[in-house]
Amino acid sequence: MNKKIDQQAADNIRALAVAMVEKANSGHPGGPMGGADFMHILYSEFLISILQI
């Protein structure tokens, strides 16, 4: 994939993680923010190919 698209996708995950923690008024966004790159790659490279089988 394109590196710029990968970065934007991970940034979107980070923004959504912060919004969810803020809306819940509980928790800390550090975990989801730190794992955003991992989650993006996991979904885009591995899970999506499993679903296409």
PDB file of C-alpha atoms in Angstrom:
ATOM      1  CA  MET A   1       0.000   0.000   0.000  1.00  0.00           C
ATOM      2  CA  ASN A   2       0.914   3.613  -0.277  1.00  0.00           C
ATOM      3  CA  LYS A   3       2.850   4.868   2.756  1.00  0.00           C
ATOM      4  CA  LYS A   4       0.844   8.111   2.876  1.00  0.00           C
ATOM      5  CA  ILE A   5      -2.455   6.209   2.902  1.00  0.00           C
ATOM      6  CA  ASP A   6      -1.142   3.893   5.631  1.00  0.00           C
ATOM      7  CA  GLN A   7      -0.184   6.900   7.759  1.00  0.00           C
ATOM      8  CA  GLN A   8      -3.552   8.591   7.226  1.00  0.00           C
ATOM      9  CA  ALA A   9      -5.420   5.410   8.144  1.00  0.00           C
ATOM     10  CA  ALA A  10      -3.417   5.009  11.370  1.00  0.00           C
ATOM     11  CA  ASP A  11      -3.974   8.689  12.193  1.00  0.00           C
ATOM     12  CA  ASN A  12      -7.723   8.217  11.725  1.00  0.00           C
ATOM     13  CA  ILE A  13      -7.657   5.260  14.118  1.00  0.00           C
ATOM     14  CA  ARG A  14      -5.821   7.425  16.661  1.00  0.00           C
ATOM     15  CA  ALA A  15      -8.367  10.232  16.332  1.00  0.00           C
ATOM     16  CA  LEU A  16     -11.275   7.831  16.733  1.00  0.00           C
ATOM     17  CA  ALA A  17      -9.632   6.243  19.780  1.00  0.00           C
ATOM     18  CA  VAL A  18      -9.289   9.635  21.462  1.00  0.00           C
ATOM     19  CA  ALA A  19     -12.905  10.505  20.606  1.00  0.00           C
ATOM     20  CA  MET A  20     -14.208   7.225  22.040  1.00  0.00           C
ATOM     21  CA  VAL A  21     -12.299   7.625  25.297  1.00  0.00           C
ATOM     22  CA  GLU A  22     -13.468  11.226  25.586  1.00  0.00           C
ATOM     23  CA  LYS A  23     -17.096  10.306  24.873  1.00  0.00           C
ATOM     24  CA  ALA A  24     -16.999   7.465  27.417  1.00  0.00           C
ATOM     25  CA  ASN A  25     -15.462   9.874  29.927  1.00  0.00           C
ATOM     26  CA  SER A  26     -13.358   6.976  31.119  1.00  0.00           C
ATOM     27  CA  GLY A  27     -10.075   5.299  30.285  1.00  0.00           C
ATOM     28  CA  HIS A  28      -6.833   6.360  28.709  1.00  0.00           C
ATOM     29  CA  PRO A  29      -6.220   6.594  24.940  1.00  0.00           C
ATOM     30  CA  GLY A  30      -2.564   5.546  25.156  1.00  0.00           C
ATOM     31  CA  GLY A  31      -3.131   1.884  24.297  1.00  0.00           C
ATOM     32  CA  PRO A  32      -5.266   2.380  21.212  1.00  0.00           C
ATOM     33  CA  MET A  33      -3.114   5.260  20.019  1.00  0.00           C
ATOM     34  CA  GLY A  34       0.036   3.191  20.374  1.00  0.00           C
ATOM     35  CA  GLY A  35      -1.504   0.224  18.588  1.00  0.00           C
ATOM     36  CA  ALA A  36      -3.017   2.164  15.689  1.00  0.00           C
ATOM     37  CA  ASP A  37      -0.278   1.215  13.210  1.00  0.00           C
ATOM     38  CA  PHE A  38      -0.465  -2.430  14.256  1.00  0.00           C
ATOM     39  CA  MET A  39      -4.254  -2.526  13.930  1.00  0.00           C
ATOM     40  CA  HIS A  40      -4.183  -0.895  10.504  1.00  0.00           C
ATOM     41  CA  ILE A  41      -1.617  -3.361   9.151  1.00  0.00           C
ATOM     42  CA  LEU A  42      -3.381  -6.308  10.784  1.00  0.00           C
ATOM     43  CA  TYR A  43      -6.668  -5.393   9.129  1.00  0.00           C
ATOM     44  CA  SER A  44      -5.419  -4.175   5.750  1.00  0.00           C
ATOM     45  CA  GLU A  45      -2.831  -6.885   5.132  1.00  0.00           C
ATOM     46  CA  PHE A  46      -4.101  -9.980   6.928  1.00  0.00           C
ATOM     47  CA  LEU A  47      -7.753  -9.902   7.965  1.00  0.00           C
ATOM     48  CA  ILE A  48      -9.031  -8.483   4.689  1.00  0.00           C
ATOM     49  CA  SER A  49      -7.281 -11.264   2.726  1.00  0.00           C
ATOM     50  CA  ILE A  50      -8.829 -13.911   5.002  1.00  0.00           C
ATOM     51  CA  LEU A  51     -12.288 -12.428   4.417  1.00  0.00           C
ATOM     52  CA  GLN A  52     -11.806 -12.517   0.633  1.00  0.00           C
ATOM     53  CA  ILE A  53     -11.204 -16.283   0.579  1.00  0.00           C
TER      54      ILE A  53
END
